[in-house]
């Protein structure tokens, strides 16, 4: 299903004879729609932290659903076009579902769009029945998260198959693919938000979740992308989108509409400064460049034994001290967003400038070192899965 039977079966738009070919306009539309989703989620978290939940029809909710609908309808149109108006080459580079043919990414994105649409009335009923959310992953939000993941994975697969078919003839598709890996990394980081505030970053839970999650995405980018320093670009995309929202949201006024109000904010609450993933990502790219990207089961297993500990070691080295800085008055400014990400129902107190969750004062304390060893084991497994999945992705052409 993932391998084209022959390069002749690839669409003519990507063949060697069409040097002047331009990327289809709808590829840019799909990427924009996919990016709307995590950006809308960051806006929605800010909305809940600033105003509270007043109605389902908030601009943030609309942006999230619009992103899913853009991808879903565009992929639906592409599936119709491929099935009924497609050339033999386009149909050969598609997969069959219920007798219809379309690129694999289209089917995944359409399914994800349906899940997102179904989650909307479920979420509205949930809030009417039970009130405010007490955590990010409530049942309707879980359904929404699965749908958002489906949409973004579907768009990623479309960019991936085009990249693999085009080779070196279409450099812009490489950037769209790596941008989509960064969008997926941002989505993963959003769902770790509750345990990723700077106050959590001296705790075992933060490093364990980071080790389980981030190496997978970075290694997928490193293995499947055809750009230099792909993991670094992936991490930079995640950090860039988060920082843009962190700098732009406070420019807009906002005030709470629900009680109790312990922190009377007057502007939209921004997300906290993102995790410095770009530093370990750069180190992982250097290792991949030095040892080469050639895949293989034992080679990837050996690589993961290097990459997992390297990721944890560098993340601890940079984030441990950086989180200390973020809790100081020196970080309380527009750039570092320190002490400005507190929701309207957050009490004043010294706890805002302290580490939580039984934090250690040094990463060399026995109680935290043991947990970091466990995190290293998770990072090795995560890196290995990412390398293996990225290897499969290099062969996707439909």
mmCIF file of C-alpha atoms in Angstrom:
data_model
loop_
_atom_site.group_PDB
_atom_site.id
_atom_site.type_symbol
_atom_site.label_atom_id
_atom_site.label_comp_id
_atom_site.label_asym_id
_atom_site.label_seq_id
_atom_site.Cartn_x
_atom_site.Cartn_y
_atom_site.Cartn_z
ATOM 1 C CA UNK A 1 0.000 0.000 0.000
ATOM 2 C CA UNK A 2 2.868 2.357 0.752
ATOM 3 C CA UNK A 3 5.177 1.530 -2.141
ATOM 4 C CA UNK A 4 4.419 2.594 -5.688
ATOM 5 C CA UNK A 5 4.742 -0.411 -8.037
ATOM 6 C CA UNK A 6 7.142 1.557 -10.202
ATOM 7 C CA UNK A 7 8.319 5.102 -10.607
ATOM 8 C CA UNK A 8 6.272 5.204 -13.820
ATOM 9 C CA UNK A 9 3.177 4.937 -11.658
ATOM 10 C CA UNK A 10 3.986 8.183 -9.875
ATOM 11 C CA UNK A 11 1.944 11.173 -11.031
ATOM 12 C CA UNK A 12 3.313 12.882 -14.089
ATOM 13 C CA UNK A 13 3.490 16.111 -12.115
ATOM 14 C CA UNK A 14 6.496 14.693 -10.288
ATOM 15 C CA UNK A 15 8.219 13.005 -13.220
ATOM 16 C CA UNK A 16 11.600 13.984 -14.590
ATOM 17 C CA UNK A 17 10.053 15.417 -17.752
ATOM 18 C CA UNK A 18 8.170 18.175 -15.938
ATOM 19 C CA UNK A 19 10.915 20.420 -14.627
ATOM 20 C CA UNK A 20 8.639 23.478 -14.581
ATOM 21 C CA UNK A 21 6.030 21.811 -12.399
ATOM 22 C CA UNK A 22 4.729 23.804 -9.436
ATOM 23 C CA UNK A 23 3.352 22.435 -6.241
ATOM 24 C CA UNK A 24 -0.476 22.211 -6.271
ATOM 25 C CA UNK A 25 -2.117 25.197 -4.608
ATOM 26 C CA UNK A 26 -4.121 22.978 -2.296
ATOM 27 C CA UNK A 27 -0.936 21.692 -0.630
ATOM 28 C CA UNK A 28 -0.419 25.130 0.890
ATOM 29 C CA UNK A 29 -4.079 25.256 1.892
ATOM 30 C CA UNK A 30 -3.801 21.865 3.600
ATOM 31 C CA UNK A 31 -0.716 22.908 5.558
ATOM 32 C CA UNK A 32 -2.386 26.154 6.654
ATOM 33 C CA UNK A 33 -5.484 24.269 7.791
ATOM 34 C CA UNK A 34 -3.360 21.794 9.728
ATOM 35 C CA UNK A 35 -1.439 24.630 11.415
ATOM 36 C CA UNK A 36 -4.707 26.336 12.399
ATOM 37 C CA UNK A 37 -5.464 23.403 14.706
ATOM 38 C CA UNK A 38 -2.620 23.635 17.286
ATOM 39 C CA UNK A 39 -2.563 27.447 17.017
ATOM 40 C CA UNK A 40 -6.288 27.426 17.753
ATOM 41 C CA UNK A 41 -5.721 25.095 20.709
ATOM 42 C CA UNK A 42 -3.156 27.493 22.185
ATOM 43 C CA UNK A 43 -5.657 30.310 21.681
ATOM 44 C CA UNK A 44 -8.389 28.219 23.314
ATOM 45 C CA UNK A 45 -6.216 27.495 26.365
ATOM 46 C CA UNK A 46 -5.555 31.231 26.604
ATOM 47 C CA UNK A 47 -9.282 31.914 26.294
ATOM 48 C CA UNK A 48 -10.108 29.542 29.143
ATOM 49 C CA UNK A 49 -7.274 30.974 31.261
ATOM 50 C CA UNK A 50 -8.341 34.584 30.636
ATOM 51 C CA UNK A 51 -12.101 34.623 30.195
ATOM 52 C CA UNK A 52 -13.359 31.201 31.177
ATOM 53 C CA UNK A 53 -15.771 29.105 29.167
ATOM 54 C CA UNK A 54 -18.613 31.383 28.089
ATOM 55 C CA UNK A 55 -19.876 29.645 24.924
ATOM 56 C CA UNK A 56 -18.847 26.968 22.469
ATOM 57 C CA UNK A 57 -18.829 29.553 19.679
ATOM 58 C CA UNK A 58 -15.583 31.240 20.685
ATOM 59 C CA UNK A 59 -13.145 32.394 17.989
ATOM 60 C CA UNK A 60 -10.590 29.858 19.251
ATOM 61 C CA UNK A 61 -13.028 26.948 18.888
ATOM 62 C CA UNK A 62 -13.963 28.166 15.435
ATOM 63 C CA UNK A 63 -10.329 28.306 14.381
ATOM 64 C CA UNK A 64 -9.750 24.722 15.524
ATOM 65 C CA UNK A 65 -12.802 23.411 13.706
ATOM 66 C CA UNK A 66 -12.012 25.545 10.637
ATOM 67 C CA UNK A 67 -8.587 23.932 10.407
ATOM 68 C CA UNK A 68 -10.141 20.481 10.447
ATOM 69 C CA UNK A 69 -12.807 21.430 7.909
ATOM 70 C CA UNK A 70 -10.281 22.981 5.522
ATOM 71 C CA UNK A 71 -8.241 19.775 5.524
ATOM 72 C CA UNK A 72 -11.301 17.510 5.452
ATOM 73 C CA UNK A 73 -13.103 19.230 2.573
ATOM 74 C CA UNK A 74 -9.897 19.718 0.589
ATOM 75 C CA UNK A 75 -9.046 16.035 0.956
ATOM 76 C CA UNK A 76 -12.631 15.104 0.110
ATOM 77 C CA UNK A 77 -12.390 17.129 -3.086
ATOM 78 C CA UNK A 78 -9.004 15.561 -3.868
ATOM 79 C CA UNK A 79 -10.441 12.077 -3.318
ATOM 80 C CA UNK A 80 -13.375 12.843 -5.648
ATOM 81 C CA UNK A 81 -11.020 14.300 -8.256
ATOM 82 C CA UNK A 82 -8.630 11.333 -8.076
ATOM 83 C CA UNK A 83 -11.402 8.761 -8.259
ATOM 84 C CA UNK A 84 -13.521 10.275 -11.035
ATOM 85 C CA UNK A 85 -11.230 12.660 -12.934
ATOM 86 C CA UNK A 86 -7.773 11.373 -12.115
ATOM 87 C CA UNK A 87 -5.275 10.246 -14.701
ATOM 88 C CA UNK A 88 -4.159 6.597 -14.690
ATOM 89 C CA UNK A 89 -0.908 7.722 -13.060
ATOM 90 C CA UNK A 90 -2.768 9.591 -10.284
ATOM 91 C CA UNK A 91 -5.049 6.624 -9.638
ATOM 92 C CA UNK A 92 -2.044 4.283 -9.550
ATOM 93 C CA UNK A 93 -0.468 6.463 -6.842
ATOM 94 C CA UNK A 94 -3.599 6.176 -4.651
ATOM 95 C CA UNK A 95 -5.045 3.548 -2.331
ATOM 96 C CA UNK A 96 -8.495 2.000 -2.461
ATOM 97 C CA UNK A 97 -11.090 2.414 0.285
ATOM 98 C CA UNK A 98 -14.682 1.159 -0.159
ATOM 99 C CA UNK A 99 -14.071 0.982 -3.869
ATOM 100 C CA UNK A 100 -12.856 4.570 -4.117
ATOM 101 C CA UNK A 101 -9.269 5.606 -4.789
ATOM 102 C CA UNK A 102 -7.408 8.522 -3.210
ATOM 103 C CA UNK A 103 -4.004 9.175 -1.616
ATOM 104 C CA UNK A 104 -3.553 7.531 1.775
ATOM 105 C CA UNK A 105 -3.243 10.887 3.536
ATOM 106 C CA UNK A 106 -6.644 11.948 2.205
ATOM 107 C CA UNK A 107 -8.440 9.060 3.882
ATOM 108 C CA UNK A 108 -6.672 9.686 7.200
ATOM 109 C CA UNK A 109 -7.425 13.424 7.124
ATOM 110 C CA UNK A 110 -11.090 12.881 6.203
ATOM 111 C CA UNK A 111 -11.483 10.455 9.107
ATOM 112 C CA UNK A 112 -9.821 12.923 11.465
ATOM 113 C CA UNK A 113 -12.098 15.731 10.267
ATOM 114 C CA UNK A 114 -15.169 13.587 10.994
ATOM 115 C CA UNK A 115 -13.923 12.911 14.542
ATOM 116 C CA UNK A 116 -13.387 16.628 15.117
ATOM 117 C CA UNK A 117 -16.875 17.499 13.903
ATOM 118 C CA UNK A 118 -18.464 14.764 16.038
ATOM 119 C CA UNK A 119 -16.587 16.006 19.119
ATOM 120 C CA UNK A 120 -18.110 19.508 18.900
ATOM 121 C CA UNK A 121 -21.688 18.720 20.066
ATOM 122 C CA UNK A 122 -20.274 16.178 22.546
ATOM 123 C CA UNK A 123 -18.072 18.881 24.086
ATOM 124 C CA UNK A 124 -20.954 21.358 24.243
ATOM 125 C CA UNK A 125 -23.183 18.797 25.974
ATOM 126 C CA UNK A 126 -20.372 17.865 28.381
ATOM 127 C CA UNK A 127 -19.948 21.456 29.546
ATOM 128 C CA UNK A 128 -23.707 21.960 29.887
ATOM 129 C CA UNK A 129 -23.949 18.800 31.986
ATOM 130 C CA UNK A 130 -20.784 18.973 34.107
ATOM 131 C CA UNK A 131 -19.548 22.563 33.922
ATOM 132 C CA UNK A 132 -15.935 23.544 33.404
ATOM 133 C CA UNK A 133 -13.172 21.135 32.509
ATOM 134 C CA UNK A 134 -10.839 20.178 35.334
ATOM 135 C CA UNK A 135 -8.232 18.755 32.966
ATOM 136 C CA UNK A 136 -7.248 19.029 29.316
ATOM 137 C CA UNK A 137 -8.135 15.446 28.298
ATOM 138 C CA UNK A 138 -11.816 15.200 29.166
ATOM 139 C CA UNK A 139 -13.743 12.587 27.113
ATOM 140 C CA UNK A 140 -14.882 15.054 24.407
ATOM 141 C CA UNK A 141 -11.434 16.615 24.300
ATOM 142 C CA UNK A 142 -9.916 13.157 23.891
ATOM 143 C CA UNK A 143 -12.160 12.524 20.877
ATOM 144 C CA UNK A 144 -11.208 15.949 19.531
ATOM 145 C CA UNK A 145 -7.511 15.211 20.108
ATOM 146 C CA UNK A 146 -7.766 11.950 18.151
ATOM 147 C CA UNK A 147 -9.455 13.815 15.301
ATOM 148 C CA UNK A 148 -6.864 16.602 15.307
ATOM 149 C CA UNK A 149 -4.093 14.031 15.237
ATOM 150 C CA UNK A 150 -5.785 12.269 12.319
ATOM 151 C CA UNK A 151 -6.073 15.482 10.310
ATOM 152 C CA UNK A 152 -2.458 16.444 10.867
ATOM 153 C CA UNK A 153 -1.109 12.948 10.227
ATOM 154 C CA UNK A 154 -3.153 12.821 7.031
ATOM 155 C CA UNK A 155 -1.712 16.131 5.798
ATOM 156 C CA UNK A 156 1.757 14.967 6.834
ATOM 157 C CA UNK A 157 1.345 11.787 4.759
ATOM 158 C CA UNK A 158 0.287 13.808 1.722
ATOM 159 C CA UNK A 159 3.387 15.997 2.029
ATOM 160 C CA UNK A 160 5.515 12.907 2.647
ATOM 161 C CA UNK A 161 4.328 10.960 -0.400
ATOM 162 C CA UNK A 162 4.830 14.021 -2.605
ATOM 163 C CA UNK A 163 8.328 14.512 -1.193
ATOM 164 C CA UNK A 164 9.261 10.881 -1.817
ATOM 165 C CA UNK A 165 7.952 10.952 -5.395
ATOM 166 C CA UNK A 166 9.393 14.333 -6.340
ATOM 167 C CA UNK A 167 12.926 13.640 -5.139
ATOM 168 C CA UNK A 168 15.183 16.672 -5.683
ATOM 169 C CA UNK A 169 12.943 18.251 -8.314
ATOM 170 C CA UNK A 170 10.586 20.037 -5.925
ATOM 171 C CA UNK A 171 12.492 21.503 -2.946
ATOM 172 C CA UNK A 172 9.505 23.360 -1.456
ATOM 173 C CA UNK A 173 7.726 20.084 -0.628
ATOM 174 C CA UNK A 174 10.615 19.213 1.690
ATOM 175 C CA UNK A 175 9.929 22.354 3.694
ATOM 176 C CA UNK A 176 6.190 21.669 3.855
ATOM 177 C CA UNK A 177 6.883 18.173 5.153
ATOM 178 C CA UNK A 178 9.326 19.299 7.848
ATOM 179 C CA UNK A 179 6.939 22.101 8.835
ATOM 180 C CA UNK A 180 4.228 19.486 9.367
ATOM 181 C CA UNK A 181 6.510 17.466 11.642
ATOM 182 C CA UNK A 182 6.938 20.634 13.724
ATOM 183 C CA UNK A 183 3.154 21.119 13.828
ATOM 184 C CA UNK A 184 2.749 17.565 15.137
ATOM 185 C CA UNK A 185 5.497 18.168 17.704
ATOM 186 C CA UNK A 186 3.631 21.285 18.851
ATOM 187 C CA UNK A 187 0.445 19.260 19.270
ATOM 188 C CA UNK A 188 2.298 16.714 21.385
ATOM 189 C CA UNK A 189 3.787 19.489 23.531
ATOM 190 C CA UNK A 190 0.348 21.062 24.060
ATOM 191 C CA UNK A 191 -0.993 17.857 25.569
ATOM 192 C CA UNK A 192 1.925 17.861 28.006
ATOM 193 C CA UNK A 193 1.140 21.429 29.073
ATOM 194 C CA UNK A 194 -0.211 20.568 32.518
ATOM 195 C CA UNK A 195 3.164 19.122 33.534
ATOM 196 C CA UNK A 196 5.428 21.386 31.484
ATOM 197 C CA UNK A 197 5.236 24.741 33.264
ATOM 198 C CA UNK A 198 8.667 25.999 34.368
ATOM 199 C CA UNK A 199 7.634 25.109 37.939
ATOM 200 C CA UNK A 200 7.507 21.427 36.911
ATOM 201 C CA UNK A 201 10.918 21.316 35.280
ATOM 202 C CA UNK A 202 12.845 20.040 38.292
ATOM 203 C CA UNK A 203 10.542 17.040 38.654
ATOM 204 C CA UNK A 204 10.793 13.462 37.448
ATOM 205 C CA UNK A 205 7.418 13.628 35.673
ATOM 206 C CA UNK A 206 8.462 16.421 33.323
ATOM 207 C CA UNK A 207 11.607 14.626 32.142
ATOM 208 C CA UNK A 208 9.864 11.277 31.911
ATOM 209 C CA UNK A 209 7.103 12.667 29.696
ATOM 210 C CA UNK A 210 9.628 14.569 27.591
ATOM 211 C CA UNK A 211 11.720 11.417 27.126
ATOM 212 C CA UNK A 212 8.705 9.350 26.095
ATOM 213 C CA UNK A 213 7.362 11.910 23.634
ATOM 214 C CA UNK A 214 9.900 14.197 22.008
ATOM 215 C CA UNK A 215 12.600 11.823 20.697
ATOM 216 C CA UNK A 216 9.968 9.992 18.653
ATOM 217 C CA UNK A 217 8.948 13.112 16.744
ATOM 218 C CA UNK A 218 12.505 14.375 16.335
ATOM 219 C CA UNK A 219 13.731 11.037 15.001
ATOM 220 C CA UNK A 220 10.837 10.739 12.583
ATOM 221 C CA UNK A 221 11.848 14.130 11.200
ATOM 222 C CA UNK A 222 15.530 13.198 11.131
ATOM 223 C CA UNK A 223 14.967 9.940 9.289
ATOM 224 C CA UNK A 224 12.152 10.851 6.867
ATOM 225 C CA UNK A 225 13.123 14.400 5.882
ATOM 226 C CA UNK A 226 15.484 15.182 3.013
ATOM 227 C CA UNK A 227 16.658 18.510 4.439
ATOM 228 C CA UNK A 228 19.844 19.066 6.467
ATOM 229 C CA UNK A 229 19.307 19.424 10.233
ATOM 230 C CA UNK A 230 15.686 18.213 10.085
ATOM 231 C CA UNK A 231 15.235 17.613 13.835
ATOM 232 C CA UNK A 232 16.503 21.131 14.514
ATOM 233 C CA UNK A 233 14.052 22.629 12.016
ATOM 234 C CA UNK A 234 11.235 20.543 13.507
ATOM 235 C CA UNK A 235 12.018 21.787 17.028
ATOM 236 C CA UNK A 236 12.413 25.368 15.765
ATOM 237 C CA UNK A 237 8.943 25.177 14.179
ATOM 238 C CA UNK A 238 7.410 24.064 17.471
ATOM 239 C CA UNK A 239 9.227 26.777 19.429
ATOM 240 C CA UNK A 240 8.528 29.461 16.831
ATOM 241 C CA UNK A 241 4.764 28.875 16.718
ATOM 242 C CA UNK A 242 4.582 28.773 20.519
ATOM 243 C CA UNK A 243 6.589 31.972 20.897
ATOM 244 C CA UNK A 244 4.512 33.805 18.296
ATOM 245 C CA UNK A 245 1.373 32.972 20.271
ATOM 246 C CA UNK A 246 3.121 33.867 23.531
ATOM 247 C CA UNK A 247 4.091 37.282 22.188
ATOM 248 C CA UNK A 248 0.906 38.089 20.251
ATOM 249 C CA UNK A 249 -1.865 36.997 22.637
ATOM 250 C CA UNK A 250 -1.019 39.498 25.435
ATOM 251 C CA UNK A 251 -1.437 42.333 22.910
ATOM 252 C CA UNK A 252 -5.209 41.757 23.029
ATOM 253 C CA UNK A 253 -7.355 42.802 26.001
ATOM 254 C CA UNK A 254 -9.279 40.226 27.982
ATOM 255 C CA UNK A 255 -10.855 39.872 31.414
ATOM 256 C CA UNK A 256 -12.490 37.056 33.383
ATOM 257 C CA UNK A 257 -16.224 36.462 33.106
ATOM 258 C CA UNK A 258 -16.446 33.604 35.601
ATOM 259 C CA UNK A 259 -15.592 33.425 39.277
ATOM 260 C CA UNK A 260 -13.757 32.997 41.489
ATOM 261 C CA UNK A 261 -11.255 35.594 40.236
ATOM 262 C CA UNK A 262 -7.993 35.612 42.169
ATOM 263 C CA UNK A 263 -5.832 37.002 39.376
ATOM 264 C CA UNK A 264 -7.679 39.855 37.587
ATOM 265 C CA UNK A 265 -5.858 39.680 34.260
ATOM 266 C CA UNK A 266 -6.485 42.432 31.721
ATOM 267 C CA UNK A 267 -5.019 40.771 28.625
ATOM 268 C CA UNK A 268 -5.095 37.346 27.011
ATOM 269 C CA UNK A 269 -2.944 34.935 29.000
ATOM 270 C CA UNK A 270 -0.034 33.599 26.894
ATOM 271 C CA UNK A 271 1.462 30.111 26.954
ATOM 272 C CA UNK A 272 4.662 29.665 28.939
ATOM 273 C CA UNK A 273 8.018 29.873 27.200
ATOM 274 C CA UNK A 274 8.488 26.647 25.205
ATOM 275 C CA UNK A 275 10.866 23.873 26.155
ATOM 276 C CA UNK A 276 14.304 24.386 24.610
ATOM 277 C CA UNK A 277 14.045 21.331 22.377
ATOM 278 C CA UNK A 278 16.116 22.980 19.681
ATOM 279 C CA UNK A 279 19.317 22.347 21.673
ATOM 280 C CA UNK A 280 19.036 18.538 22.027
ATOM 281 C CA UNK A 281 17.550 18.382 18.519
ATOM 282 C CA UNK A 282 20.676 20.015 17.102
ATOM 283 C CA UNK A 283 22.842 17.503 18.944
ATOM 284 C CA UNK A 284 20.777 14.612 17.569
ATOM 285 C CA UNK A 285 21.178 15.994 14.049
ATOM 286 C CA UNK A 286 24.954 16.181 14.493
ATOM 287 C CA UNK A 287 25.077 12.528 15.546
ATOM 288 C CA UNK A 288 22.927 11.504 12.584
ATOM 289 C CA UNK A 289 25.153 13.476 10.213
ATOM 290 C CA UNK A 290 28.331 11.994 11.667
ATOM 291 C CA UNK A 291 27.087 8.403 11.616
ATOM 292 C CA UNK A 292 24.940 8.743 8.496
ATOM 293 C CA UNK A 293 21.203 8.308 7.946
ATOM 294 C CA UNK A 294 21.413 4.858 6.370
ATOM 295 C CA UNK A 295 18.643 2.758 7.960
ATOM 296 C CA UNK A 296 18.798 -0.773 9.259
ATOM 297 C CA UNK A 297 17.362 -2.702 12.206
ATOM 298 C CA UNK A 298 20.596 -3.175 14.131
ATOM 299 C CA UNK A 299 21.977 0.167 13.034
ATOM 300 C CA UNK A 300 18.867 1.962 14.282
ATOM 301 C CA UNK A 301 18.983 -0.003 17.526
ATOM 302 C CA UNK A 302 22.578 1.075 18.060
ATOM 303 C CA UNK A 303 21.714 4.674 17.172
ATOM 304 C CA UNK A 304 18.884 4.758 19.706
ATOM 305 C CA UNK A 305 21.323 3.676 22.432
ATOM 306 C CA UNK A 306 23.298 6.833 21.630
ATOM 307 C CA UNK A 307 20.483 9.239 20.864
ATOM 308 C CA UNK A 308 18.255 8.489 23.872
ATOM 309 C CA UNK A 309 20.861 9.242 26.586
ATOM 310 C CA UNK A 310 22.142 12.214 24.578
ATOM 311 C CA UNK A 311 18.650 13.709 24.400
ATOM 312 C CA UNK A 312 18.038 13.367 28.140
ATOM 313 C CA UNK A 313 21.501 14.614 29.120
ATOM 314 C CA UNK A 314 21.297 17.756 26.994
ATOM 315 C CA UNK A 315 17.669 18.475 27.872
ATOM 316 C CA UNK A 316 18.503 18.307 31.585
ATOM 317 C CA UNK A 317 21.623 20.424 31.109
ATOM 318 C CA UNK A 318 19.785 23.258 29.379
ATOM 319 C CA UNK A 319 16.276 23.085 30.833
ATOM 320 C CA UNK A 320 17.231 22.629 34.487
ATOM 321 C CA UNK A 321 18.986 25.983 34.688
ATOM 322 C CA UNK A 322 16.764 27.757 32.191
ATOM 323 C CA UNK A 323 13.681 26.931 34.252
ATOM 324 C CA UNK A 324 15.399 28.514 37.270
ATOM 325 C CA UNK A 325 15.779 31.689 35.252
ATOM 326 C CA UNK A 326 12.132 31.629 34.111
ATOM 327 C CA UNK A 327 10.985 31.734 37.740
ATOM 328 C CA UNK A 328 13.014 34.860 38.542
ATOM 329 C CA UNK A 329 11.886 38.494 38.123
ATOM 330 C CA UNK A 330 14.451 38.854 35.310
ATOM 331 C CA UNK A 331 12.206 36.694 33.074
ATOM 332 C CA UNK A 332 9.076 38.752 33.768
ATOM 333 C CA UNK A 333 9.028 40.501 30.401
ATOM 334 C CA UNK A 334 7.380 40.170 26.987
ATOM 335 C CA UNK A 335 10.146 37.994 25.541
ATOM 336 C CA UNK A 336 10.498 35.275 28.200
ATOM 337 C CA UNK A 337 6.825 35.515 29.338
ATOM 338 C CA UNK A 338 7.885 34.748 32.913
ATOM 339 C CA UNK A 339 5.128 35.075 35.553
ATOM 340 C CA UNK A 340 2.630 36.134 32.863
ATOM 341 C CA UNK A 341 1.031 32.802 32.016
ATOM 342 C CA UNK A 342 -1.078 32.458 35.174
ATOM 343 C CA UNK A 343 -4.797 31.887 34.705
ATOM 344 C CA UNK A 344 -7.423 34.159 36.275
ATOM 345 C CA UNK A 345 -8.229 31.706 39.086
ATOM 346 C CA UNK A 346 -4.591 31.353 40.204
ATOM 347 C CA UNK A 347 -3.924 32.654 43.725
ATOM 348 C CA UNK A 348 -1.105 35.070 44.392
ATOM 349 C CA UNK A 349 1.776 33.621 46.376
ATOM 350 C CA UNK A 350 5.375 32.496 46.440
ATOM 351 C CA UNK A 351 4.336 29.186 44.901
ATOM 352 C CA UNK A 352 4.405 30.866 41.496
ATOM 353 C CA UNK A 353 8.175 31.259 41.803
ATOM 354 C CA UNK A 354 8.888 27.838 43.271
ATOM 355 C CA UNK A 355 9.367 24.367 41.832
ATOM 356 C CA UNK A 356 6.610 21.808 42.421
ATOM 357 C CA UNK A 357 6.166 18.031 42.613
ATOM 358 C CA UNK A 358 8.881 17.318 45.173
ATOM 359 C CA UNK A 359 11.477 19.058 43.036
ATOM 360 C CA UNK A 360 15.162 18.335 43.539
ATOM 361 C CA UNK A 361 17.673 21.140 44.006
ATOM 362 C CA UNK A 362 20.228 19.445 41.753
ATOM 363 C CA UNK A 363 20.009 16.844 38.950
ATOM 364 C CA UNK A 364 22.777 14.928 40.757
ATOM 365 C CA UNK A 365 20.654 14.155 43.807
ATOM 366 C CA UNK A 366 20.136 10.375 44.094
ATOM 367 C CA UNK A 367 16.338 10.613 44.008
ATOM 368 C CA UNK A 368 16.303 12.497 40.725
ATOM 369 C CA UNK A 369 19.244 10.684 39.133
ATOM 370 C CA UNK A 370 17.411 7.369 39.429
ATOM 371 C CA UNK A 371 14.360 8.872 37.743
ATOM 372 C CA UNK A 372 16.528 10.349 34.994
ATOM 373 C CA UNK A 373 17.892 6.875 34.343
ATOM 374 C CA UNK A 374 14.329 5.648 33.871
ATOM 375 C CA UNK A 375 13.698 8.624 31.577
ATOM 376 C CA UNK A 376 16.789 7.656 29.578
ATOM 377 C CA UNK A 377 15.360 4.176 29.050
ATOM 378 C CA UNK A 378 12.114 5.713 27.777
ATOM 379 C CA UNK A 379 14.082 8.031 25.484
ATOM 380 C CA UNK A 380 15.956 5.073 23.976
ATOM 381 C CA UNK A 381 12.679 3.307 23.213
ATOM 382 C CA UNK A 382 11.126 6.500 21.877
ATOM 383 C CA UNK A 383 14.095 7.186 19.607
ATOM 384 C CA UNK A 384 14.040 3.601 18.347
ATOM 385 C CA UNK A 385 10.339 3.775 17.494
ATOM 386 C CA UNK A 386 10.889 7.119 15.789
ATOM 387 C CA UNK A 387 13.745 5.761 13.686
ATOM 388 C CA UNK A 388 11.727 2.706 12.710
ATOM 389 C CA UNK A 389 8.636 4.690 11.833
ATOM 390 C CA UNK A 390 10.751 7.218 9.945
ATOM 391 C CA UNK A 391 12.297 4.369 7.957
ATOM 392 C CA UNK A 392 8.832 3.226 6.903
ATOM 393 C CA UNK A 393 7.960 6.794 5.959
ATOM 394 C CA UNK A 394 10.865 7.002 3.513
ATOM 395 C CA UNK A 395 9.068 4.374 1.389
ATOM 396 C CA UNK A 396 5.608 5.954 1.377
ATOM 397 C CA UNK A 397 4.676 7.030 -2.151
ATOM 398 C CA UNK A 398 0.887 6.865 -2.158
#
